[in-house]
């Protein structure tokens, strides 16, 4: 009979308990009051010679404890597994990182520009990306043979079934057709910002991409002057780049403005020989009378200014980015930084 204790222990050690049913079966088999193996042995103590009983009782008690511990452990483990959906969880592992999206840097810069403009009294207007030749070129005073209409720059669309004059035929090459659309819809005074995508059939490189973003400004009223234009551009540049920003106005040519200018911002760079460089950020000018004529605005009464700025250029300057293509690669390691 003392040998039975050793045998039982070996047997218990070999048991595996993998479910609630197996745990209950284990309990009945070894610990059950009614014919469980261990209680049975307790019942048989009286059959031993009296001097052997204390030692046997002690060993049997230890075996009972051992069986109870195995059962308790198994039950606790099963409960943990159930709560964690099956797997035994290692609570010491680091947690998984939750991904949070962020606003694209181009959207951030556009929104920042629009926020500044709203503060200056400009509302927002959005025109279509597929434009008519008339809105994109003719009404903006581009002569029929202007090089900008050339296949190199413009993505032309052809709709064989629609040969009407206002059929959509190009992907807009700039946001300036927004000027035409707003003046078709509204009489002056007009003070509007037109943000949006534009498309150009250019060779892709670190500085040009087949699509990019612009924000167009148009202000039309009585007695609008170039001095007001400069003032507004300084306000925008200070808000975007800081109070000590330096701007340079260069005379330029655009078909839809006269006079026209391009504006550069001084970009300080201690490493460079000259201490920095001029970076072009926008084109602007006074609205050409031919443009007003195209949309029926009275050129005797009204004048206006227009501005077109590149959002990518602004974002690259603000964030120190030197390759335009990163905006379009959707690399999370880049986007994550904004
Ligand atoms: N539309 C011109 C471009 O994409 C930029 C521009 C220049 C817009 C002068 C204007 C302007 O409104 O007055 O190159």
GROMACS .gro file of N, CA and C in nm, residues 93-99:
model
   21
   93UNK      N    1   0.559   4.161  -2.272
   93UNK     CA    2   0.592   4.208  -2.407
   93UNK      C    3   0.549   4.354  -2.423
   94UNK      N    4   0.625   4.433  -2.504
   94UNK     CA    5   0.581   4.572  -2.529
   94UNK      C    6   0.452   4.573  -2.610
   95UNK      N    7   0.369   4.675  -2.589
   95UNK     CA    8   0.242   4.683  -2.659
   95UNK      C    9   0.260   4.715  -2.805
   96UNK      N   10   0.158   4.682  -2.887
   96UNK     CA   11   0.164   4.720  -3.029
   96UNK      C   12   0.129   4.867  -3.042
   97UNK      N   13   0.202   4.936  -3.134
   97UNK     CA   14   0.179   5.078  -3.151
   97UNK      C   15   0.056   5.102  -3.238
   98UNK      N   16  -0.033   5.189  -3.192
   98UNK     CA   17  -0.148   5.224  -3.274
   98UNK      C   18  -0.111   5.330  -3.374
   99UNK      N   19  -0.150   5.314  -3.501
   99UNK     CA   20  -0.117   5.414  -3.603
   99UNK      C   21  -0.223   5.523  -3.607
   0.00000   0.00000   0.00000
